[in-house]
Coordinates of C-alpha atoms and ligand atoms in Angstrom, one line a residue:
M1 CA -0.4 -0.2 -0.1
S2 CA 1.5 3.3 -0.9
E3 CA 2.1 6.5 1.6
S4 CA -0.5 8.4 0.6
K5 CA -3.2 5.9 0.9
K6 CA -3.0 5.7 4.5
F7 CA -5.8 8.0 6.7
Y8 CA -4.9 8.6 10.3
I9 CA -8.4 9.6 12.4
T10 CA -9.0 10.9 15.7
T11 CA -11.5 12.0 18.2
P12 CA -10.8 14.0 21.4
I13 CA -9.8 11.8 24.3
Y14 CA -12.4 11.6 27.0
Y15 CA -12.7 12.4 30.3
P16 CA -13.2 9.5 32.5
S17 CA -15.6 11.7 34.5
G18 CA -19.0 9.5 34.0
R19 CA -20.7 7.8 32.0
F20 CA -20.7 8.6 28.6
H21 CA -23.9 10.3 27.2
I22 CA -24.9 10.3 23.1
G23 CA -22.5 13.2 23.0
T24 CA -19.7 10.9 23.3
A25 CA -21.1 8.6 21.2
Y26 CA -21.9 10.8 18.3
T27 CA -18.2 11.9 17.9
T28 CA -16.9 8.4 17.8
T29 CA -20.0 7.2 15.3
L30 CA -18.3 9.9 13.0
A31 CA -14.2 9.0 13.4
N32 CA -15.9 4.9 12.7
T33 CA -17.6 6.3 9.9
I34 CA -15.0 8.0 8.5
K35 CA -12.6 5.6 8.7
K36 CA -15.0 3.1 7.7
Y37 CA -15.2 4.8 4.4
R38 CA -11.8 5.3 4.0
Q39 CA -11.3 1.6 4.3
A40 CA -13.9 1.1 1.3
R41 CA -11.9 2.8 -0.9
G42 CA -8.6 1.3 0.0
Y43 CA -6.9 2.9 2.8
D44 CA -5.0 1.5 5.6
S45 CA -7.2 4.2 8.3
Y46 CA -6.3 3.5 11.7
L47 CA -8.6 5.5 14.3
L48 CA -7.2 6.1 17.6
T49 CA -9.1 7.2 20.6
G50 CA -8.8 6.8 24.7
L51 CA -8.8 8.9 28.1
D52 CA -7.7 11.8 29.2
E53 CA -7.4 10.5 33.0
H54 CA -5.2 13.7 34.6
G55 CA -6.6 16.5 36.1
Q56 CA -7.9 17.5 39.2
K57 CA -11.4 17.2 38.3
I58 CA -11.0 13.6 38.0
Q59 CA -9.2 13.6 41.3
E60 CA -12.0 14.9 43.2
V61 CA -14.5 12.8 41.3
A62 CA -12.6 9.7 42.5
I63 CA -12.2 11.0 45.6
S64 CA -16.0 12.0 45.9
K65 CA -16.8 8.0 45.3
G66 CA -14.4 6.7 48.2
K67 CA -11.5 5.8 45.3
T68 CA -8.0 6.2 44.6
P69 CA -7.9 8.2 41.1
Q70 CA -6.1 5.2 39.6
E71 CA -9.6 2.8 40.9
H72 CA -11.9 5.4 39.3
V73 CA -10.0 5.8 35.8
D74 CA -9.3 1.6 35.6
E75 CA -13.6 1.9 36.2
I76 CA -14.3 4.1 33.6
A77 CA -12.0 2.4 30.7
E78 CA -13.1 -0.3 31.3
M79 CA -17.0 0.6 30.6
A80 CA -15.6 3.0 27.8
Q81 CA -14.1 0.1 26.3
E82 CA -17.2 -1.8 26.7
L83 CA -19.2 0.8 24.9
W84 CA -17.5 1.1 21.9
K85 CA -17.1 -2.9 21.6
T86 CA -21.1 -2.3 21.5
M87 CA -21.3 0.5 18.9
K88 CA -19.2 -2.4 16.6
I89 CA -16.2 0.9 17.0
E90 CA -13.4 -0.3 15.5
N91 CA -10.8 1.4 16.9
D92 CA -7.3 0.5 16.3
D93 CA -5.8 1.8 20.1
F94 CA -7.6 2.9 23.5
I95 CA -5.0 5.0 24.6
R96 CA -5.1 6.2 28.0
T97 CA -2.9 8.8 30.0
T98 CA -1.7 7.3 32.7
E99 CA -0.3 4.4 30.4
E100 CA 3.2 4.4 30.4
R101 CA 4.1 4.8 26.8
H102 CA 2.4 8.0 27.3
T103 CA 3.9 9.5 30.6
K104 CA 7.2 8.7 29.7
V105 CA 7.1 10.2 26.1
V106 CA 5.4 13.4 27.7
E107 CA 8.3 13.9 30.4
K108 CA 10.5 13.3 27.6
I109 CA 8.6 16.0 25.1
F110 CA 8.3 18.8 28.5
T111 CA 12.0 18.6 29.1
K112 CA 12.4 19.0 25.0
F113 CA 10.5 22.1 25.1
M114 CA 12.4 23.3 28.5
E115 CA 16.1 22.9 26.5
N116 CA 15.0 24.4 23.6
G117 CA 13.3 27.5 25.7
D118 CA 10.2 27.0 24.7
I119 CA 9.2 26.5 28.2
Y120 CA 10.6 28.7 30.7
K121 CA 9.5 29.0 34.8
G122 CA 7.4 32.1 35.8
E123 CA 4.5 33.2 38.0
Y124 CA 1.0 32.7 37.1
E125 CA -2.1 35.1 38.0
G126 CA -5.3 34.4 36.5
W127 CA -9.3 33.7 36.7
Y128 CA -9.5 30.4 37.4
C129 CA -12.4 28.0 36.5
T130 CA -12.2 24.6 38.3
P131 CA -14.6 22.5 36.1
C132 CA -12.5 23.3 33.2
E133 CA -9.3 23.2 34.9
T134 CA -8.1 26.5 32.8
Y135 CA -7.7 29.8 33.3
F136 CA -8.8 33.0 31.8
T137 CA -7.7 36.7 31.1
P138 CA -10.2 39.3 32.4
T139 CA -11.2 40.0 29.3
Q140 CA -11.8 36.2 28.4
L141 CA -14.8 36.3 31.1
V142 CA -18.3 36.8 30.2
D143 CA -19.8 38.5 32.7
G144 CA -16.9 37.9 35.0
K145 CA -17.7 33.9 35.0
C146 CA -15.9 31.1 32.9
P147 CA -16.7 31.6 29.4
D148 CA -16.9 27.6 28.7
C149 CA -18.9 26.8 31.0
G150 CA -20.5 29.4 33.3
R151 CA -19.3 28.6 36.0
E152 CA -17.9 31.1 38.9
V153 CA -14.0 31.8 38.5
K154 CA -11.8 31.9 41.4
K155 CA -8.8 34.4 41.2
M156 CA -5.6 32.8 41.9
K157 CA -1.5 32.8 41.8
E158 CA 0.7 30.5 41.6
E159 CA 4.3 29.1 40.5
A160 CA 4.2 27.7 37.5
Y161 CA 5.9 26.4 33.8
F162 CA 4.9 28.6 30.9
F163 CA 5.3 27.7 27.2
N164 CA 6.2 30.2 25.1
M165 CA 3.6 31.2 22.8
K166 CA 4.6 34.6 21.6
K167 CA 7.4 32.8 19.8
Y168 CA 5.4 30.7 17.1
E169 CA 2.6 33.8 16.9
K170 CA 3.9 34.5 13.5
R171 CA 4.3 31.0 12.1
L172 CA 1.1 29.9 13.1
I173 CA -1.0 33.2 11.4
E174 CA 1.5 31.9 8.1
F175 CA 0.0 28.4 8.5
Y176 CA -3.7 29.7 8.5
E177 CA -3.1 31.8 5.8
K178 CA -1.3 29.3 3.6
N179 CA -4.3 26.1 4.9
P180 CA -7.8 27.9 4.7
D181 CA -9.3 25.4 4.8
F182 CA -7.3 23.9 8.0
I183 CA -10.3 23.9 10.1
D184 CA -13.6 23.0 9.1
P185 CA -16.1 24.4 8.7
I186 CA -14.6 27.7 8.0
F187 CA -17.1 29.3 11.0
R188 CA -15.7 28.0 13.4
K189 CA -11.9 29.0 11.9
N190 CA -13.2 32.9 11.9
E191 CA -13.8 32.2 15.5
I192 CA -10.9 31.0 16.6
F193 CA -8.9 33.1 14.8
N194 CA -10.2 36.6 14.9
N195 CA -11.1 35.9 18.8
F196 CA -8.0 34.4 19.9
I197 CA -5.3 34.4 17.4
K198 CA -5.7 38.0 15.8
P199 CA -5.4 39.7 19.3
G200 CA -1.9 37.9 19.8
L201 CA -1.4 34.7 22.0
E202 CA -0.8 34.5 25.6
D203 CA 1.9 32.1 27.1
L204 CA 0.3 29.6 28.2
C205 CA 0.9 28.2 30.9
V206 CA 1.5 24.5 31.4
T207 CA 2.1 23.1 35.0
R208 CA 0.5 23.2 38.3
T209 CA 1.2 22.9 41.7
S210 CA -2.5 22.8 43.3
F211 CA -3.2 19.5 42.8
D212 CA -0.8 16.2 41.9
W213 CA -2.8 13.6 39.9
G214 CA -0.9 14.4 36.7
I215 CA 2.7 13.2 35.3
K216 CA 5.1 15.1 37.0
V217 CA 7.8 17.8 35.7
K218 CA 10.9 15.3 36.1
S219 CA 13.2 17.9 37.5
D220 CA 11.1 19.4 39.9
E221 CA 8.3 17.4 41.2
K222 CA 5.9 19.7 42.5
H223 CA 5.1 20.4 39.3
V224 CA 2.4 18.9 37.9
I225 CA 2.3 18.9 33.7
Y226 CA -1.4 20.8 32.7
V227 CA -3.4 18.4 31.5
W228 CA -3.4 20.0 27.9
L229 CA 0.1 19.9 27.3
D230 CA -0.6 16.1 28.3
A231 CA -3.8 15.4 26.7
L232 CA -2.8 16.5 22.8
T233 CA -0.1 14.7 22.9
N234 CA -1.8 11.6 23.5
Y235 CA -2.5 11.7 19.5
I236 CA 1.0 11.3 18.7
T237 CA 2.5 9.2 21.6
A238 CA 0.0 6.6 21.2
L239 CA 1.7 5.9 17.8
G240 CA 4.9 5.8 19.4
Y241 CA 6.6 8.5 18.9
M242 CA 9.7 9.4 20.9
S243 CA 9.6 5.9 22.2
D244 CA 11.6 2.7 21.1
D245 CA 9.1 1.2 17.9
K246 CA 8.0 4.1 15.4
T247 CA 7.0 2.1 13.1
R248 CA 3.6 3.5 13.6
F249 CA 4.5 7.2 14.0
N250 CA 7.0 6.9 10.6
K251 CA 3.7 5.2 9.0
Y252 CA 0.4 7.2 10.3
W253 CA 1.2 10.6 11.6
P254 CA 0.5 13.3 10.3
A255 CA -3.3 12.7 10.9
D256 CA -5.4 13.3 8.5
L257 CA -8.3 14.0 10.0
Q258 CA -9.0 14.7 13.9
I259 CA -12.2 15.0 15.6
V260 CA -13.0 17.8 17.9
G261 CA -16.4 19.5 19.3
K262 CA -16.4 23.1 19.3
D263 CA -15.4 23.2 22.6
I264 CA -12.2 22.3 22.5
I265 CA -11.1 23.9 19.4
R266 CA -9.1 26.4 20.7
F267 CA -6.7 23.8 22.0
H268 CA -6.4 22.0 18.9
G269 CA -6.5 25.1 16.9
I270 CA -3.9 26.5 19.0
Y271 CA -2.0 25.2 20.9
W272 CA -1.8 21.9 19.2
P273 CA 0.0 22.8 16.0
I274 CA 2.3 25.3 18.3
F275 CA 4.0 22.1 20.1
L276 CA 4.6 20.1 17.0
M277 CA 6.1 23.2 15.2
A278 CA 8.1 23.2 18.8
L279 CA 8.3 19.5 18.2
D280 CA 9.4 20.2 14.5
L281 CA 6.5 18.2 13.4
P282 CA 4.3 18.1 10.6
L283 CA 0.9 19.3 10.9
P284 CA -2.6 17.7 10.8
K285 CA -3.9 18.3 7.9
K286 CA -7.8 19.1 9.0
L287 CA -9.6 20.5 11.7
L288 CA -13.1 18.7 11.6
V289 CA -15.4 20.9 14.5
H290 CA -18.9 19.5 15.3
G291 CA -21.2 20.8 17.3
W292 CA -23.6 19.1 20.8
V293 CA -26.1 17.4 21.2
M294 CA -28.2 19.3 22.9
M295 CA -31.7 18.5 25.3
K296 CA -34.6 20.8 24.8
D297 CA -33.8 23.1 27.9
G298 CA -30.2 23.0 26.8
K299 CA -27.2 20.9 27.8
M300 CA -27.4 17.3 28.7
S301 CA -26.6 17.5 33.0
K302 CA -27.7 14.7 35.0
S303 CA -29.2 17.4 37.7
K304 CA -31.5 18.9 35.0
G305 CA -32.7 14.9 34.7
N306 CA -32.5 15.3 30.8
V307 CA -29.5 12.8 30.0
I308 CA -30.0 9.7 27.2
Y309 CA -27.5 7.1 27.3
P310 CA -26.7 5.2 23.9
E311 CA -26.7 2.0 25.4
T312 CA -30.4 2.7 26.5
L313 CA -31.7 3.8 22.4
I314 CA -29.4 0.8 21.1
E315 CA -31.2 -1.9 23.7
R316 CA -34.5 -0.5 22.3
Y317 CA -34.2 0.3 18.7
G318 CA -30.9 -1.1 18.3
L319 CA -27.2 -0.1 16.6
D320 CA -28.2 1.5 13.6
A321 CA -30.7 3.4 14.2
T322 CA -28.8 5.4 17.1
K323 CA -26.2 6.3 15.0
Y324 CA -28.4 7.5 11.9
F325 CA -29.6 9.9 14.2
L326 CA -26.9 11.1 15.9
L327 CA -25.6 11.1 12.3
K328 CA -28.2 13.0 11.0
E329 CA -28.6 15.5 14.2
L330 CA -25.4 17.3 13.7
V331 CA -25.2 19.8 11.2
G332 CA -22.5 21.9 9.6
G333 CA -20.5 22.1 13.1
Q334 CA -24.2 23.5 14.5
D335 CA -25.8 22.1 17.6
G336 CA -28.6 19.7 17.1
V337 CA -30.8 18.9 19.3
F338 CA -32.2 15.1 20.7
T339 CA -36.0 15.1 21.4
P340 CA -37.8 12.1 21.9
E341 CA -40.4 13.2 19.3
G342 CA -37.5 14.1 17.1
F343 CA -36.0 10.8 17.5
V344 CA -39.2 8.8 16.8
E345 CA -40.2 10.7 13.8
R346 CA -36.7 10.4 12.7
F347 CA -37.2 6.9 12.7
N348 CA -40.4 5.9 11.2
S349 CA -40.0 8.5 8.2
E350 CA -36.3 7.9 7.5
L351 CA -35.4 4.4 8.5
C352 CA -39.0 2.3 7.9
N353 CA -40.9 4.6 5.5
D354 CA -37.9 5.6 3.1
L355 CA -35.7 2.9 3.4
G356 CA -37.7 0.1 5.0
N357 CA -40.5 0.6 2.4
L358 CA -37.9 0.5 -0.7
V359 CA -36.0 -3.2 0.6
N360 CA -40.0 -4.2 1.2
R361 CA -41.2 -3.4 -1.7
T362 CA -38.2 -4.3 -4.0
I363 CA -38.0 -8.0 -1.7
G364 CA -42.2 -8.8 -2.2
M365 CA -42.4 -8.1 -5.8
I366 CA -39.6 -9.9 -7.2
N367 CA -40.9 -12.9 -4.9
K368 CA -44.2 -11.8 -5.8
Y369 CA -43.5 -11.6 -10.0
F370 CA -40.2 -14.0 -10.2
D371 CA -40.2 -16.4 -7.6
G372 CA -37.5 -14.4 -5.9
I373 CA -35.2 -14.5 -9.0
I374 CA -33.3 -11.3 -9.4
P375 CA -33.9 -10.6 -12.9
S376 CA -30.5 -9.9 -15.4
K377 CA -29.8 -6.5 -17.5
P378 CA -31.8 -5.2 -19.5
K379 CA -30.9 -5.4 -23.0
K380 CA -32.6 -2.1 -23.6
L381 CA -33.1 0.6 -21.5
T382 CA -35.8 2.9 -21.4
N383 CA -36.0 6.9 -21.3
L384 CA -36.8 6.2 -17.3
D385 CA -34.3 4.0 -17.0
N386 CA -31.7 6.4 -18.5
E387 CA -32.9 9.0 -16.4
L388 CA -32.8 6.9 -13.7
E389 CA -29.2 5.9 -13.7
A390 CA -28.4 9.1 -14.8
F391 CA -29.6 10.3 -11.9
I392 CA -27.5 7.8 -9.4
N393 CA -24.7 8.1 -11.2
K394 CA -24.7 11.6 -10.4
K395 CA -25.8 11.0 -6.8
I396 CA -23.0 8.7 -6.1
E397 CA -20.4 11.4 -7.3
V398 CA -21.8 13.9 -4.6
V399 CA -22.0 11.1 -1.9
E400 CA -18.2 10.6 -2.4
K401 CA -16.8 14.0 -2.5
E402 CA -19.1 14.7 1.1
M403 CA -17.3 11.4 2.2
D404 CA -14.4 12.4 1.0
D405 CA -14.7 15.8 2.9
S406 CA -15.7 13.6 6.0
H407 CA -19.1 15.5 5.8
V408 CA -21.5 11.9 6.8
V409 CA -24.2 14.2 7.1
N410 CA -24.7 15.5 3.7
A411 CA -23.5 11.6 2.7
L412 CA -26.6 10.7 4.1
D413 CA -29.1 13.0 2.9
E414 CA -27.7 12.3 -0.3
I415 CA -28.3 8.7 -0.3
W416 CA -31.1 9.4 1.1
K417 CA -32.3 11.3 -2.1
I418 CA -31.8 8.0 -4.4
I419 CA -34.1 6.2 -1.6
S420 CA -36.6 8.5 -2.4
R421 CA -36.2 8.8 -6.1
A422 CA -36.2 5.3 -6.3
N423 CA -39.3 4.6 -4.6
K424 CA -40.6 7.2 -6.7
Y425 CA -39.6 5.3 -9.4
I426 CA -41.6 2.8 -8.1
D427 CA -45.1 4.5 -8.2
E428 CA -44.5 5.6 -11.6
T429 CA -43.3 2.4 -13.3
M430 CA -46.2 1.2 -11.5
P431 CA -45.3 -2.6 -11.2
W432 CA -48.1 -4.3 -10.5
V433 CA -49.8 -3.0 -13.6
L434 CA -47.1 -4.0 -15.6
Y435 CA -47.3 -7.7 -14.2
K436 CA -51.5 -7.7 -14.6
E437 CA -50.9 -7.1 -18.1
K438 CA -48.1 -9.6 -18.6
K439 CA -45.4 -7.2 -19.6
T440 CA -43.0 -9.5 -18.4
E441 CA -39.8 -7.7 -20.2
E442 CA -41.0 -4.3 -18.6
L443 CA -41.2 -5.8 -15.4
E444 CA -38.1 -7.4 -15.4
D445 CA -36.0 -4.1 -15.8
I446 CA -37.8 -2.3 -13.5
M447 CA -36.7 -5.1 -10.6
Y448 CA -33.3 -5.3 -12.0
H449 CA -33.3 -1.3 -11.5
L450 CA -34.6 -1.7 -8.1
V451 CA -32.3 -4.3 -7.2
E452 CA -29.6 -2.4 -8.7
V453 CA -30.4 0.9 -7.0
L454 CA -30.5 -1.3 -3.4
R455 CA -26.7 -2.5 -3.9
K456 CA -25.8 0.9 -4.6
V457 CA -27.6 2.7 -1.4
T458 CA -26.5 -0.5 0.6
I459 CA -22.9 -0.1 -0.4
M460 CA -22.6 3.4 0.6
M461 CA -24.7 3.3 3.8
R462 CA -22.4 0.8 4.8
P463 CA -19.7 2.9 6.8
A464 CA -22.5 4.3 9.2
M465 CA -24.5 1.2 9.3
E466 CA -23.1 -2.0 9.0
E467 CA -25.7 -4.4 10.0
T468 CA -28.6 -3.0 8.0
S469 CA -26.5 -3.0 4.8
D470 CA -25.0 -6.5 5.8
N471 CA -29.0 -7.2 6.6
I472 CA -30.2 -6.0 3.0
F473 CA -27.3 -8.0 1.3
K474 CA -28.6 -11.0 2.9
Q475 CA -31.7 -10.3 1.5
L476 CA -31.1 -9.8 -1.8
S477 CA -28.5 -12.7 -1.3
I478 CA -25.8 -10.8 -2.1
S479 CA -22.8 -12.3 -0.8
D480 CA -20.1 -12.1 -3.6
F481 CA -17.6 -9.7 -2.7
E482 CA -17.5 -8.1 -6.1
L483 CA -20.8 -6.8 -5.5
K484 CA -20.3 -5.1 -2.3
T485 CA -17.2 -2.9 -3.3
W486 CA -17.4 0.7 -3.5
E487 CA -16.1 0.3 -6.7
S488 CA -19.1 -1.3 -7.9
I489 CA -21.3 1.4 -7.5
K490 CA -20.3 2.8 -10.4
E491 CA -21.2 -0.6 -12.7
Y492 CA -24.6 -1.7 -13.4
P493 CA -23.0 -5.4 -13.6
E494 CA -24.7 -8.9 -15.3
I495 CA -23.8 -10.8 -12.8
L496 CA -26.8 -9.9 -10.9
K497 CA -28.9 -12.1 -12.7
N498 CA -30.2 -15.8 -11.3
L499 CA -29.0 -14.8 -7.6
K500 CA -32.4 -16.4 -5.2
I501 CA -33.1 -13.4 -3.1
I502 CA -34.7 -14.6 0.7
E503 CA -38.7 -15.1 0.5
K504 CA -39.9 -13.4 3.3
G505 CA -36.7 -11.4 4.9
E506 CA -37.3 -9.4 8.0
P507 CA -38.4 -5.9 8.1
I508 CA -35.0 -4.4 8.5
F509 CA -37.3 -1.3 10.6
V510 CA -40.4 -1.9 12.8
R511 CA -42.5 1.0 12.6
L512 CA -42.3 3.0 16.3
D513 CA -46.1 3.3 18.4
V514 CA -45.4 7.4 18.8
N515 CA -47.0 7.7 22.0
E516 CA -45.5 4.6 23.8
E517 CA -41.7 5.7 22.6
I518 CA -42.3 9.6 23.5
E519 CA -43.1 8.3 26.9
F520 CA -40.6 5.7 27.4
L521 CA -37.9 8.1 26.0
K522 CA -39.1 10.7 28.3
R523 CA -38.8 8.5 31.7
E524 CA -35.2 6.8 30.2
M525 CA -33.9 10.8 30.6
K526 CA -35.3 11.3 34.4
K527 CA -33.7 8.7 35.2
Ligands
MSP601 N1 -10.4 15.8 27.5 C1 -10.8 16.6 26.8 C2 -10.3 16.3 25.4 C3 -8.3 16.3 25.3 S1 -8.8 16.4 24.1 C4 -6.6 16.3 23.5 C5 -12.4 16.8 26.8 N2 -12.8 16.0 27.2 S2 -14.4 15.8 27.2 O1 -15.3 14.4 27.2 O2 -14.8 16.6 28.6 O3 -14.8 15.8 25.9 C6 -14.7 15.5 24.6 C7 -15.4 15.8 23.4 O4 -16.9 15.4 23.3 C8 -15.2 17.3 23.1 O5 -15.1 16.9 21.9 C9 -16.7 17.6 23.4 O6 -16.8 18.7 22.8 C10 -17.8 16.3 23.5 N3 -18.6 16.7 23.9 C11 -19.1 16.8 25.1 N4 -20.3 16.9 25.4 C12 -20.4 16.6 24.1 C13 -22.1 16.9 23.3 N5 -23.1 17.0 24.4 N6 -22.6 16.6 22.1 C14 -21.5 16.3 21.5 N7 -20.1 16.5 22.0 C15 -19.5 16.6 22.9 O7 -12.8 17.7 26.7

């Protein structure tokens, strides 16, 4: 496999504060979908996720539970990996910042920064938000409160080490000028560029003395390396940077895509590139920024009684319905909203009505009209066929472009347009009339095209919805690898003929009772 055919994709490493909600599941699902797409396109794709286990907040959570921080993070690490298994996330590695392979390299990186004069010792005074573990300057505060979480901040002063951000300011600006697409979407880039980069960078405090759950500065042990320097470097330590075995690092770095939520762009769009510049390493190719999964009454929080966990949705509605909802709900870097009504509506209309109907009608008709044998490719194409094929070919190009840009929600929208077009094709051609009138050739032609559309749709949605895709392939009795490859969606193969589709397929999605399910979800949210 050639060098350019690799794709390294990362999620943020999550804080192990408690159970993961659907917001965390969203990011990981998105990353996994993009990984599966790249794999389908022949890339050696590598997905990293993990946990950001150090810091005051984690230490406090552990104490409140009567546990040591290590016991606490071990528990959450198990839970997280269990969830990713349930969600069939195919991460290639799971990095935990308490692992030696990480801590040792962070120590080395810190030493290197000291030696190069990038880090110096000073005194820090500022407004500190304990839950966010971040200091703010007075101008960054919003109404005197934390600009990220809105909570109270305290004025604090401590001896600390600083990273000389100013030294790299010019280079960072030049980088943004040369790479205007580095942050996607552009409005998120403008936010950090105009609000944080242009006004001038502040040096970043990279150690703390106020807690000890973290990686100690080797030469000055009362200082603990502050979480962001510790956390951001996970993307390279996990690959073996500065370790004895750098094979994966040499192969996968720089990252092709780093997915982050809107609240952590500043760290990934400013500090991370600068750390990399200071290490003389290439920068990631793209930062994809997404919004948040919100609830009607704002952020999800246990105290508000509005949290929904992925396991609840998966158990009741299946993995793919859960993933589909999440992937569709967040559009263009903006927030999305989870409501029981919205979930049930999407399920019934897009999964049951649109996709489910296309599958059921197609399979039902082929069973009824041709004893389940898929007819072969027609010799002559009608105008309607030509029009349908042209429509689909065009849509395939758009889907590819959107997936290449990692815009999964747009790709799904386009795939669903194909589904609607195919359902309309059934209504336009009225196969039941042709059957009555014994117009067998025409009927064969239509059935062939319907199976073809379904086959293509099934291939295209597989990165996002593997279980459903495999189920449809099974119902269509398509097992031949050649007929399932991404490349094959650009063809109209003859080899479909004589496949016997299964006689009575299980419906892929069963219609939900609207009121019952809304009640169920509301109860779950209050638990
Ligand atoms: N540990 C840091 C990241 C370090 S990366 C080097 C962190 N952790 S976090 O657990 O608080 O958040 C992890 C990610 O989850 C962030 O990208 C954040 O935006 C995302 N989300 C947290 N709540 C979310 C929603 N409700 N919806 C979507 N994403 C959400 O920050």
